[in-house]
mmCIF file of C-alpha atoms in Angstrom:
data_model
loop_
_atom_site.group_PDB
_atom_site.id
_atom_site.type_symbol
_atom_site.label_atom_id
_atom_site.label_comp_id
_atom_site.label_asym_id
_atom_site.label_seq_id
_atom_site.Cartn_x
_atom_site.Cartn_y
_atom_site.Cartn_z
ATOM 1 C CA MET A 1 -0.061 0.002 0.053
ATOM 2 C CA THR A 2 1.223 3.535 -1.039
ATOM 3 C CA ARG A 3 0.489 6.316 1.631
ATOM 4 C CA HIS A 4 0.280 9.720 -0.067
ATOM 5 C CA THR A 5 1.249 12.679 2.179
ATOM 6 C CA ARG A 6 1.416 16.598 1.629
ATOM 7 C CA PRO A 7 4.235 18.240 0.756
ATOM 8 C CA ASP A 8 5.781 20.611 3.648
ATOM 9 C CA ALA A 9 4.977 23.348 2.156
ATOM 10 C CA ASP A 10 1.065 22.846 2.141
ATOM 11 C CA ARG A 11 1.121 21.370 5.971
ATOM 12 C CA ARG A 12 -0.571 23.163 8.138
ATOM 13 C CA PRO A 13 1.560 24.081 11.590
ATOM 14 C CA ARG A 14 0.245 21.768 14.491
ATOM 15 C CA ARG A 15 -0.374 23.339 17.628
ATOM 16 C CA ALA A 16 1.780 22.324 20.698
ATOM 17 C CA THR A 17 -1.370 21.226 22.760
ATOM 18 C CA ARG A 18 -3.869 19.052 21.540
ATOM 19 C CA GLY A 19 -7.074 20.965 21.444
ATOM 20 C CA GLY A 20 -5.702 24.423 22.060
ATOM 21 C CA ASP A 21 -4.371 26.046 25.269
ATOM 22 C CA ARG A 22 -6.225 25.960 28.667
ATOM 23 C CA SER A 23 -5.665 26.075 32.440
ATOM 24 C CA ALA A 24 -6.313 23.155 34.636
ATOM 25 C CA THR A 25 -8.997 24.689 36.054
ATOM 26 C CA PHE A 26 -10.764 25.775 33.027
ATOM 27 C CA GLY A 27 -14.020 25.044 35.122
ATOM 28 C CA ALA A 28 -14.047 27.674 37.533
ATOM 29 C CA GLY A 29 -16.811 30.073 38.127
ATOM 30 C CA ARG A 30 -19.759 27.442 36.343
ATOM 31 C CA ARG A 31 -21.528 24.582 38.323
ATOM 32 C CA ALA A 32 -21.095 20.908 37.549
ATOM 33 C CA VAL A 33 -24.012 18.294 38.820
ATOM 34 C CA VAL A 34 -23.116 14.617 39.408
ATOM 35 C CA LEU A 35 -26.155 12.396 38.789
ATOM 36 C CA VAL A 36 -25.968 8.440 40.654
ATOM 37 C CA VAL A 37 -28.363 6.348 39.188
ATOM 38 C CA SER A 38 -28.821 3.744 41.693
ATOM 39 C CA THR A 39 -32.432 1.971 43.148
ATOM 40 C CA SER A 40 -30.161 0.077 45.765
ATOM 41 C CA GLY A 41 -28.137 3.106 46.424
ATOM 42 C CA TYR A 42 -31.399 5.396 46.698
ATOM 43 C CA ALA A 43 -32.671 2.522 49.251
ATOM 44 C CA GLY A 44 -29.405 2.504 51.507
ATOM 45 C CA GLU A 45 -28.567 -0.910 50.286
ATOM 46 C CA ALA A 46 -25.529 -0.071 48.434
ATOM 47 C CA GLU A 47 -22.859 2.224 49.082
ATOM 48 C CA ASP A 48 -21.833 4.169 45.543
ATOM 49 C CA ALA A 49 -17.887 4.980 44.840
ATOM 50 C CA THR A 50 -18.339 6.641 41.528
ATOM 51 C CA GLY A 51 -20.295 10.075 42.623
ATOM 52 C CA PRO A 52 -17.453 10.888 44.616
ATOM 53 C CA LEU A 53 -14.851 10.059 41.845
ATOM 54 C CA LEU A 54 -16.676 12.223 39.521
ATOM 55 C CA ALA A 55 -17.257 15.302 41.573
ATOM 56 C CA GLY A 56 -13.505 15.056 42.418
ATOM 57 C CA TRP A 57 -12.427 14.942 38.822
ATOM 58 C CA LEU A 58 -14.598 17.926 38.253
ATOM 59 C CA GLY A 59 -13.802 20.075 41.140
ATOM 60 C CA GLU A 60 -10.113 19.785 40.217
ATOM 61 C CA ARG A 61 -11.032 21.494 36.642
ATOM 62 C CA GLY A 62 -12.129 24.282 38.812
ATOM 63 C CA TYR A 63 -15.775 23.531 38.761
ATOM 64 C CA ARG A 64 -18.397 24.255 41.940
ATOM 65 C CA VAL A 65 -19.724 20.650 42.362
ATOM 66 C CA ASP A 66 -22.945 20.028 44.087
ATOM 67 C CA ALA A 67 -22.471 16.752 46.306
ATOM 68 C CA PRO A 68 -23.184 13.890 43.913
ATOM 69 C CA GLN A 69 -27.177 13.160 44.053
ATOM 70 C CA ILE A 70 -28.541 9.564 44.125
ATOM 71 C CA VAL A 71 -31.991 8.924 42.201
ATOM 72 C CA PRO A 72 -33.489 5.772 41.664
ATOM 73 C CA ASP A 73 -33.917 4.153 37.819
ATOM 74 C CA GLY A 74 -36.748 5.515 35.935
ATOM 75 C CA PRO A 75 -38.518 8.560 35.748
ATOM 76 C CA ALA A 76 -36.794 10.044 38.677
ATOM 77 C CA VAL A 77 -33.692 10.383 36.496
ATOM 78 C CA GLY A 78 -35.514 12.527 33.663
ATOM 79 C CA ASN A 79 -36.953 14.354 36.986
ATOM 80 C CA ALA A 80 -33.822 15.414 38.240
ATOM 81 C CA LEU A 81 -32.333 16.258 34.692
ATOM 82 C CA ARG A 82 -35.012 18.545 33.866
ATOM 83 C CA ARG A 83 -34.963 20.391 37.498
ATOM 84 C CA HIS A 84 -31.026 21.169 36.845
ATOM 85 C CA VAL A 85 -31.651 22.478 33.125
ATOM 86 C CA LEU A 86 -34.773 24.445 33.516
ATOM 87 C CA ASP A 87 -34.949 25.777 37.370
ATOM 88 C CA GLY A 88 -33.204 28.791 38.684
ATOM 89 C CA PRO A 89 -31.416 31.550 36.293
ATOM 90 C CA GLU A 90 -29.620 30.689 33.829
ATOM 91 C CA GLU A 91 -26.602 31.567 35.028
ATOM 92 C CA GLU A 92 -26.737 29.521 37.723
ATOM 93 C CA ARG A 93 -27.687 26.511 35.911
ATOM 94 C CA PRO A 94 -25.061 23.528 35.822
ATOM 95 C CA ARG A 95 -22.578 23.655 32.809
ATOM 96 C CA VAL A 96 -21.833 20.055 33.307
ATOM 97 C CA ILE A 97 -24.021 17.072 34.332
ATOM 98 C CA VAL A 98 -22.377 13.580 34.507
ATOM 99 C CA THR A 99 -24.739 10.730 35.394
ATOM 100 C CA THR A 100 -23.504 7.524 36.240
ATOM 101 C CA GLY A 101 -25.537 3.871 35.941
ATOM 102 C CA GLY A 102 -28.423 2.783 34.393
ATOM 103 C CA THR A 103 -27.254 2.658 31.133
ATOM 104 C CA GLY A 104 -27.071 -1.516 30.592
ATOM 105 C CA LEU A 105 -29.878 -3.967 29.075
ATOM 106 C CA ALA A 106 -31.670 -4.155 32.286
ATOM 107 C CA PRO A 107 -35.524 -3.720 32.539
ATOM 108 C CA GLU A 108 -35.100 -0.614 34.831
ATOM 109 C CA ASP A 109 -32.081 0.778 32.607
ATOM 110 C CA THR A 110 -33.290 3.901 31.446
ATOM 111 C CA THR A 111 -30.877 6.667 32.051
ATOM 112 C CA PRO A 112 -30.240 7.158 28.008
ATOM 113 C CA GLU A 113 -33.907 7.335 27.245
ATOM 114 C CA GLU A 114 -34.562 9.958 30.160
ATOM 115 C CA THR A 115 -31.595 11.652 28.799
ATOM 116 C CA ARG A 116 -32.659 12.260 25.222
ATOM 117 C CA SER A 117 -35.905 13.487 26.888
ATOM 118 C CA ILE A 118 -34.007 17.113 27.343
ATOM 119 C CA LEU A 119 -31.309 16.877 25.089
ATOM 120 C CA ASP A 120 -31.298 19.582 21.959
ATOM 121 C CA LYS A 121 -28.224 17.713 20.146
ATOM 122 C CA GLU A 122 -26.715 14.113 20.574
ATOM 123 C CA ALA A 123 -22.971 13.774 20.510
ATOM 124 C CA THR A 124 -22.650 10.682 19.014
ATOM 125 C CA GLY A 125 -18.809 10.808 18.555
ATOM 126 C CA ILE A 126 -18.127 11.365 22.318
ATOM 127 C CA VAL A 127 -20.482 8.577 23.042
ATOM 128 C CA GLN A 128 -18.416 6.273 20.506
ATOM 129 C CA ALA A 129 -15.461 7.035 21.828
ATOM 130 C CA LEU A 130 -16.414 6.095 25.088
ATOM 131 C CA VAL A 131 -17.399 2.629 24.285
ATOM 132 C CA ASP A 132 -14.157 2.010 22.187
ATOM 133 C CA HIS A 133 -12.106 2.964 24.834
ATOM 134 C CA GLY A 134 -13.838 0.261 27.345
ATOM 135 C CA LEU A 135 -13.939 -2.432 24.345
ATOM 136 C CA ALA A 136 -10.220 -2.485 24.545
ATOM 137 C CA LYS A 137 -10.376 -3.689 28.040
ATOM 138 C CA LEU A 138 -13.747 -5.286 28.146
ATOM 139 C CA PRO A 139 -15.700 -6.729 25.552
ATOM 140 C CA GLU A 140 -18.931 -6.013 27.490
ATOM 141 C CA ALA A 141 -18.300 -2.636 27.206
ATOM 142 C CA ALA A 142 -20.265 -2.978 24.194
ATOM 143 C CA MET A 143 -23.414 -3.533 26.247
ATOM 144 C CA SER A 144 -23.693 0.101 27.094
ATOM 145 C CA ARG A 145 -26.367 2.327 25.871
ATOM 146 C CA GLY A 146 -25.209 5.548 27.474
ATOM 147 C CA THR A 147 -25.617 8.913 25.630
ATOM 148 C CA ALA A 148 -24.205 12.548 25.540
ATOM 149 C CA GLY A 149 -24.867 15.814 24.000
ATOM 150 C CA ALA A 150 -26.040 19.471 24.698
ATOM 151 C CA CYS A 151 -29.412 20.885 26.586
ATOM 152 C CA ASP A 152 -28.886 24.815 25.735
ATOM 153 C CA ARG A 153 -25.422 25.438 27.207
ATOM 154 C CA THR A 154 -25.197 22.150 29.418
ATOM 155 C CA PHE A 155 -23.447 19.099 28.406
ATOM 156 C CA VAL A 156 -24.793 16.157 29.378
ATOM 157 C CA VAL A 157 -23.355 12.397 29.507
ATOM 158 C CA ASN A 158 -24.135 8.990 30.408
ATOM 159 C CA LEU A 159 -21.259 6.842 31.843
ATOM 160 C CA PRO A 160 -21.582 3.212 33.556
ATOM 161 C CA GLY A 161 -22.393 2.545 37.201
ATOM 162 C CA SER A 162 -18.692 0.919 38.016
ATOM 163 C CA VAL A 163 -15.900 2.332 38.908
ATOM 164 C CA GLY A 164 -13.803 1.357 35.939
ATOM 165 C CA GLY A 165 -16.564 2.517 33.614
ATOM 166 C CA VAL A 166 -16.163 6.000 35.400
ATOM 167 C CA LYS A 167 -12.367 6.086 35.085
ATOM 168 C CA ASP A 168 -12.446 5.332 31.608
ATOM 169 C CA GLY A 169 -15.084 7.998 30.600
ATOM 170 C CA ILE A 170 -12.814 10.751 32.547
ATOM 171 C CA THR A 171 -9.641 9.491 30.315
ATOM 172 C CA ILE A 172 -11.745 10.238 27.546
ATOM 173 C CA LEU A 173 -13.468 13.274 28.835
ATOM 174 C CA ASP A 174 -10.859 15.352 30.494
ATOM 175 C CA PRO A 175 -8.739 16.535 26.957
ATOM 176 C CA ILE A 176 -12.126 17.739 25.322
ATOM 177 C CA LEU A 177 -13.998 19.077 27.830
ATOM 178 C CA HIS A 178 -12.971 22.439 27.784
ATOM 179 C CA HIS A 179 -13.690 22.631 24.130
ATOM 180 C CA ILE A 180 -17.045 21.138 24.593
ATOM 181 C CA GLN A 181 -17.605 24.150 26.980
ATOM 182 C CA ALA A 182 -16.180 26.422 24.860
ATOM 183 C CA GLN A 183 -18.605 25.849 21.965
ATOM 184 C CA LEU A 184 -21.641 25.310 24.604
ATOM 185 C CA GLU A 185 -20.725 28.963 25.513
ATOM 186 C CA ASN A 186 -19.772 30.481 22.304
ATOM 187 C CA VAL A 187 -16.459 31.637 23.385
ATOM 188 C CA GLY A 188 -12.487 31.244 21.635
ATOM 189 C CA ASP A 189 -10.946 27.982 23.211
ATOM 190 C CA GLY A 190 -7.470 28.782 21.668
ATOM 191 C CA VAL A 191 -8.670 26.605 18.458
ATOM 192 C CA HIS A 192 -11.829 27.728 16.929
ATOM 193 C CA ALA A 193 -12.859 31.709 17.243
ATOM 194 C CA PRO A 194 -16.217 32.398 18.432
ATOM 195 C CA ARG A 195 -19.306 31.882 15.900
ATOM 196 C CA GLY A 196 -19.570 35.503 14.023
ATOM 197 C CA ARG A 197 -22.520 36.040 11.877
ATOM 198 C CA ALA A 198 -24.425 33.250 13.284
ATOM 199 C CA ALA A 199 -24.184 34.284 16.719
ATOM 200 C CA GLU A 200 -25.653 37.527 16.252
ATOM 201 C CA ALA A 201 -28.634 35.966 14.247
ATOM 202 C CA ASP A 202 -29.120 33.861 16.889
ATOM 203 C CA ALA A 203 -28.893 36.541 19.327
ATOM 204 C CA ALA A 204 -31.867 38.262 17.107
ATOM 205 C CA LEU A 205 -34.225 35.407 17.603
ATOM 206 C CA PRO A 206 -37.098 36.047 20.229
ATOM 207 C CA ALA A 207 -36.426 34.375 23.251
ATOM 208 C CA THR A 208 -37.288 30.639 24.101
ATOM 209 C CA GLU A 209 -39.776 29.870 26.563
ATOM 210 C CA PRO A 210 -38.227 28.223 29.689
ATOM 211 C CA PHE A 211 -40.058 24.717 29.124
ATOM 212 C CA SER A 212 -38.859 24.768 25.080
ATOM 213 C CA VAL A 213 -36.785 21.407 26.189
ATOM 214 C CA LEU A 214 -40.008 19.226 27.423
ATOM 215 C CA PRO A 215 -40.112 15.913 25.764
ATOM 216 C CA SER A 216 -42.056 16.422 22.567
ATOM 217 C CA PRO A 217 -45.846 16.287 22.589
ATOM 218 C CA GLU A 218 -46.222 13.730 19.813
ATOM 219 C CA PRO A 219 -47.936 10.111 20.456
ATOM 220 C CA VAL A 220 -44.969 7.542 20.875
ATOM 221 C CA GLY A 221 -44.528 5.743 17.444
ATOM 222 C CA GLY A 222 -45.565 8.416 15.350
ATOM 223 C CA SER A 223 -49.374 9.394 13.910
ATOM 224 C CA PRO A 224 -52.212 7.247 15.022
ATOM 225 C CA ALA A 225 -53.160 4.594 13.167
ATOM 226 C CA ALA A 226 -56.339 3.622 11.813
ATOM 227 C CA VAL A 227 -58.015 0.620 12.627
ATOM 228 C CA GLU A 228 -61.432 -1.079 11.355
ATOM 229 C CA PRO A 229 -64.317 -1.088 13.844
ATOM 230 C CA VAL A 230 -67.116 -3.471 13.947
ATOM 231 C CA GLY A 231 -69.532 -1.050 11.786
ATOM 232 C CA GLY A 232 -66.923 -0.642 9.023
ATOM 233 C CA SER A 233 -65.678 2.346 8.507
ATOM 234 C CA PRO A 234 -62.103 3.557 10.056
ATOM 235 C CA ALA A 235 -61.689 5.359 13.243
ATOM 236 C CA ALA A 236 -58.492 6.777 14.502
ATOM 237 C CA VAL A 237 -56.806 5.454 17.625
ATOM 238 C CA GLU A 238 -56.622 8.449 20.038
ATOM 239 C CA PRO A 239 -52.746 8.874 20.821
ATOM 240 C CA MET A 240 -51.761 8.545 24.786
ATOM 241 C CA PRO A 241 -49.802 11.426 25.515
ATOM 242 C CA GLU A 242 -46.162 10.971 26.392
ATOM 243 C CA PRO A 243 -45.570 10.049 30.005
ATOM 244 C CA PHE A 244 -43.913 13.262 32.064
ATOM 245 C CA ALA A 245 -43.436 14.110 35.588
ATOM 246 C CA TRP A 246 -41.747 17.481 36.995
ATOM 247 C CA GLY A 247 -41.304 18.439 40.485
ATOM 248 C CA ARG A 248 -39.359 20.157 42.767
ATOM 249 C CA VAL A 249 -39.364 21.498 46.454
ATOM 250 C CA THR A 250 -38.404 25.434 45.972
ATOM 251 C CA ASN A 251 -38.247 28.835 47.957
ATOM 252 C CA GLU A 252 -39.883 30.689 45.154
ATOM 253 C CA PRO A 253 -43.263 31.637 44.225
ATOM 254 C CA LEU A 254 -45.289 29.217 42.349
ATOM 255 C CA ASP A 255 -46.333 30.019 38.944
ATOM 256 C CA LEU A 256 -49.460 28.517 37.451
ATOM 257 C CA THR A 257 -49.066 29.725 34.092
ATOM 258 C CA ALA A 258 -45.855 28.056 34.011
ATOM 259 C CA ALA A 259 -46.943 24.976 35.555
ATOM 260 C CA GLU A 260 -49.715 24.703 32.864
ATOM 261 C CA ALA A 261 -47.433 25.151 30.054
ATOM 262 C CA ARG A 262 -45.082 22.696 31.317
ATOM 263 C CA VAL A 263 -47.722 19.725 30.865
ATOM 264 C CA LYS A 264 -49.954 21.176 28.225
ATOM 265 C CA THR A 265 -49.771 19.516 24.463
ATOM 266 C CA PRO A 266 -51.793 19.229 21.680
ATOM 267 C CA GLN A 267 -53.765 16.094 22.756
ATOM 268 C CA THR A 268 -54.186 17.690 26.221
ATOM 269 C CA GLY A 269 -58.462 17.762 26.601
ATOM 270 C CA ALA A 270 -58.342 18.859 30.237
ATOM 271 C CA LEU A 271 -56.035 19.913 32.804
ATOM 272 C CA ALA A 272 -56.680 19.304 36.661
ATOM 273 C CA VAL A 273 -54.924 22.593 39.170
ATOM 274 C CA PHE A 274 -54.925 22.011 42.664
ATOM 275 C CA HIS A 275 -53.905 25.115 44.812
ATOM 276 C CA GLY A 276 -52.664 24.278 48.692
ATOM 277 C CA VAL A 277 -53.102 27.469 50.222
ATOM 278 C CA VAL A 278 -52.219 28.964 53.532
ATOM 279 C CA ARG A 279 -55.528 29.819 55.758
ATOM 280 C CA ASP A 280 -56.127 31.816 58.732
ATOM 281 C CA HIS A 281 -57.220 29.134 60.803
ATOM 282 C CA ASP A 282 -56.217 25.958 62.036
ATOM 283 C CA SER A 283 -56.070 23.447 65.287
ATOM 284 C CA GLY A 284 -59.510 25.399 66.516
ATOM 285 C CA ARG A 285 -57.450 28.670 66.241
ATOM 286 C CA ASP A 286 -58.663 31.542 63.677
ATOM 287 C CA ASP A 287 -55.574 33.906 64.146
ATOM 288 C CA VAL A 288 -53.104 32.388 61.900
ATOM 289 C CA VAL A 289 -50.982 34.763 60.188
ATOM 290 C CA GLY A 290 -48.654 32.630 58.482
ATOM 291 C CA LEU A 291 -46.605 29.466 58.052
ATOM 292 C CA ALA A 292 -42.700 28.580 57.793
ATOM 293 C CA TYR A 293 -42.049 25.152 55.975
ATOM 294 C CA THR A 294 -38.963 23.019 56.572
ATOM 295 C CA ALA A 295 -38.113 20.304 54.355
ATOM 296 C CA HIS A 296 -35.806 17.225 55.217
ATOM 297 C CA PRO A 297 -32.742 17.131 53.220
ATOM 298 C CA GLN A 298 -34.235 14.199 51.204
ATOM 299 C CA ALA A 299 -37.359 15.857 50.334
ATOM 300 C CA GLN A 300 -36.496 16.432 46.776
ATOM 301 C CA SER A 301 -35.925 12.429 46.343
ATOM 302 C CA VAL A 302 -38.844 11.173 47.820
ATOM 303 C CA LEU A 303 -40.881 13.716 45.658
ATOM 304 C CA ASP A 304 -39.304 12.269 42.578
ATOM 305 C CA GLU A 305 -40.075 8.702 44.062
ATOM 306 C CA VAL A 306 -43.910 9.800 44.516
ATOM 307 C CA LEU A 307 -44.053 11.010 40.943
ATOM 308 C CA ALA A 308 -42.308 8.039 39.429
ATOM 309 C CA GLU A 309 -45.000 5.730 40.949
ATOM 310 C CA ALA A 310 -47.952 8.217 39.946
ATOM 311 C CA VAL A 311 -46.490 8.199 36.445
ATOM 312 C CA ALA A 312 -46.896 4.372 36.247
ATOM 313 C CA ASP A 313 -50.319 4.072 37.528
ATOM 314 C CA HIS A 314 -51.503 6.888 35.650
ATOM 315 C CA PRO A 315 -49.460 6.483 32.157
ATOM 316 C CA GLY A 316 -52.055 8.837 30.030
ATOM 317 C CA VAL A 317 -51.183 11.815 32.033
ATOM 318 C CA ARG A 318 -48.436 14.807 32.629
ATOM 319 C CA MET A 319 -47.557 15.712 35.936
ATOM 320 C CA SER A 320 -45.933 19.142 37.753
ATOM 321 C CA VAL A 321 -46.120 19.523 40.932
ATOM 322 C CA GLU A 322 -43.971 22.017 43.306
ATOM 323 C CA HIS A 323 -44.144 22.477 47.216
ATOM 324 C CA ARG A 324 -42.978 25.954 48.594
ATOM 325 C CA ILE A 325 -40.412 25.920 51.502
ATOM 326 C CA GLY A 326 -39.661 29.032 53.791
ATOM 327 C CA GLU A 327 -42.188 31.627 55.218
ATOM 328 C CA LEU A 328 -45.224 32.151 53.602
ATOM 329 C CA ARG A 329 -48.231 34.665 54.507
ATOM 330 C CA VAL A 330 -52.161 33.839 54.632
ATOM 331 C CA GLY A 331 -53.501 33.280 50.857
ATOM 332 C CA GLU A 332 -50.201 32.720 49.419
ATOM 333 C CA ASP A 333 -49.716 29.136 47.582
ATOM 334 C CA ALA A 334 -47.603 26.431 49.267
ATOM 335 C CA LEU A 335 -48.393 23.617 47.009
ATOM 336 C CA LEU A 336 -49.101 23.748 43.275
ATOM 337 C CA VAL A 337 -50.154 20.234 41.563
ATOM 338 C CA THR A 338 -51.264 20.378 37.543
ATOM 339 C CA VAL A 339 -52.467 17.758 35.697
ATOM 340 C CA ALA A 340 -53.047 17.375 31.972
ATOM 341 C CA SER A 341 -54.895 14.326 30.374
ATOM 342 C CA ALA A 342 -57.529 13.781 27.186
ATOM 343 C CA HIS A 343 -60.191 13.436 29.329
ATOM 344 C CA ARG A 344 -61.342 15.055 32.885
ATOM 345 C CA ARG A 345 -62.182 12.181 34.820
ATOM 346 C CA GLU A 346 -58.426 11.124 34.452
ATOM 347 C CA ALA A 347 -56.851 14.296 35.210
ATOM 348 C CA PHE A 348 -59.349 14.776 38.334
ATOM 349 C CA THR A 349 -58.489 11.482 40.027
ATOM 350 C CA ALA A 350 -54.792 11.584 38.945
ATOM 351 C CA CYS A 351 -54.504 14.987 40.523
ATOM 352 C CA ALA A 352 -56.124 14.049 43.724
ATOM 353 C CA GLU A 353 -54.246 11.025 44.157
ATOM 354 C CA LEU A 354 -51.004 12.798 43.899
ATOM 355 C CA VAL A 355 -52.197 15.470 46.073
ATOM 356 C CA ASP A 356 -52.712 13.179 48.763
ATOM 357 C CA ARG A 357 -49.647 11.241 48.048
ATOM 358 C CA VAL A 358 -47.210 14.282 48.427
ATOM 359 C CA LYS A 359 -48.845 15.415 51.551
ATOM 360 C CA ALA A 360 -48.609 12.063 52.999
ATOM 361 C CA ARG A 361 -44.814 11.055 52.165
ATOM 362 C CA VAL A 362 -42.807 14.055 51.504
ATOM 363 C CA PRO A 363 -41.041 15.151 54.912
ATOM 364 C CA ILE A 364 -41.993 18.914 54.556
ATOM 365 C CA TRP A 365 -42.937 19.873 58.073
ATOM 366 C CA LYS A 366 -44.686 23.421 58.817
ATOM 367 C CA ARG A 367 -44.583 25.968 61.778
ATOM 368 C CA GLN A 368 -48.123 27.935 62.338
ATOM 369 C CA ASP A 369 -47.122 31.419 63.516
ATOM 370 C CA TYR A 370 -50.153 33.121 65.446
ATOM 371 C CA SER A 371 -51.262 36.893 65.882
ATOM 372 C CA ASP A 372 -50.273 36.625 69.343
ATOM 373 C CA GLY A 373 -46.760 35.676 68.736
ATOM 374 C CA GLY A 374 -47.054 32.034 69.303
ATOM 375 C CA HIS A 375 -46.446 29.261 67.133
ATOM 376 C CA ASP A 376 -47.231 25.244 66.880
ATOM 377 C CA TRP A 377 -45.355 22.929 64.657
ATOM 378 C CA VAL A 378 -47.420 20.875 62.457
ATOM 379 C CA GLY A 379 -46.328 17.576 60.895
ATOM 380 C CA VAL A 380 -43.373 17.195 63.395
ATOM 381 C CA GLU A 381 -43.460 13.744 65.021
#
């Protein structure tokens, strides 16, 4: 075989540093999130070693890393991802989210599907590089179904749930993470200049709604199929809305308009809404002036679990739950549950059941304040 090369005069000079110059702490000033997907770890039946490993690596690169969050397999993964990429001011959202676990072929391994529901773009080359690196050591690496990509300016990547798989992932990602970050932030990284006119054109577009990255409202499988009923003429099969559940514990005021936009799709025929409102009387007293809600550190994880169960019980509905914490006055919303479905009965039923589950299981307590300066604690046992 003859190998053809360019004349020396035509060769472009190589950079001394692969991927462009960068400091070791290129993530400084940015958040990163580590999401450990493990049903047994969430239940306290297994100890995780991958989360601290990833958090340590990202911390070394300058990122402000939240404590690794452990969630069970299934819809809780999607809920956690959406919370991180949709909630709070845009500048406070993480620039990197790394998940570990739930990428195999077991029935409960749905991390890739949950991740794809939030991605704007998939990075198939990164996925292939991760698999290829693992295959050099272990044939079973071919079984990984993890994905990677971008949601707005956040890079999200799935890694296996083993320490070895995570170490392999760090080996692949460490040399390119700064370049991924630079492209998503549209800044120069020492190799490529920022996008010029394309960036200006993007800036001229109207701002998108904050929930534009929610899963597609189209029915699974594409267009509704036609069947031949007993009567003879064909009738369209009614499409079932795509399963969706979103929830958070927050100290921010609750926004009904945003909640309805989160769950409503063209298939929606009914919206059921529950407002849990602070009232001026309770426990035989009519001088309540406010409540102060306090949440257990695991309150969000328990809420995710409740939502996962609710979606399983009501696959034809879309749900949103928000519970406020902090000090609230009489008349303010403390709990907002919004459910969308094709028909009113299933919306009413799912909404009522979800409210009951949240109030019974999510560990949030309230201090009830009275006009005379006294108070009582409610829900503390």
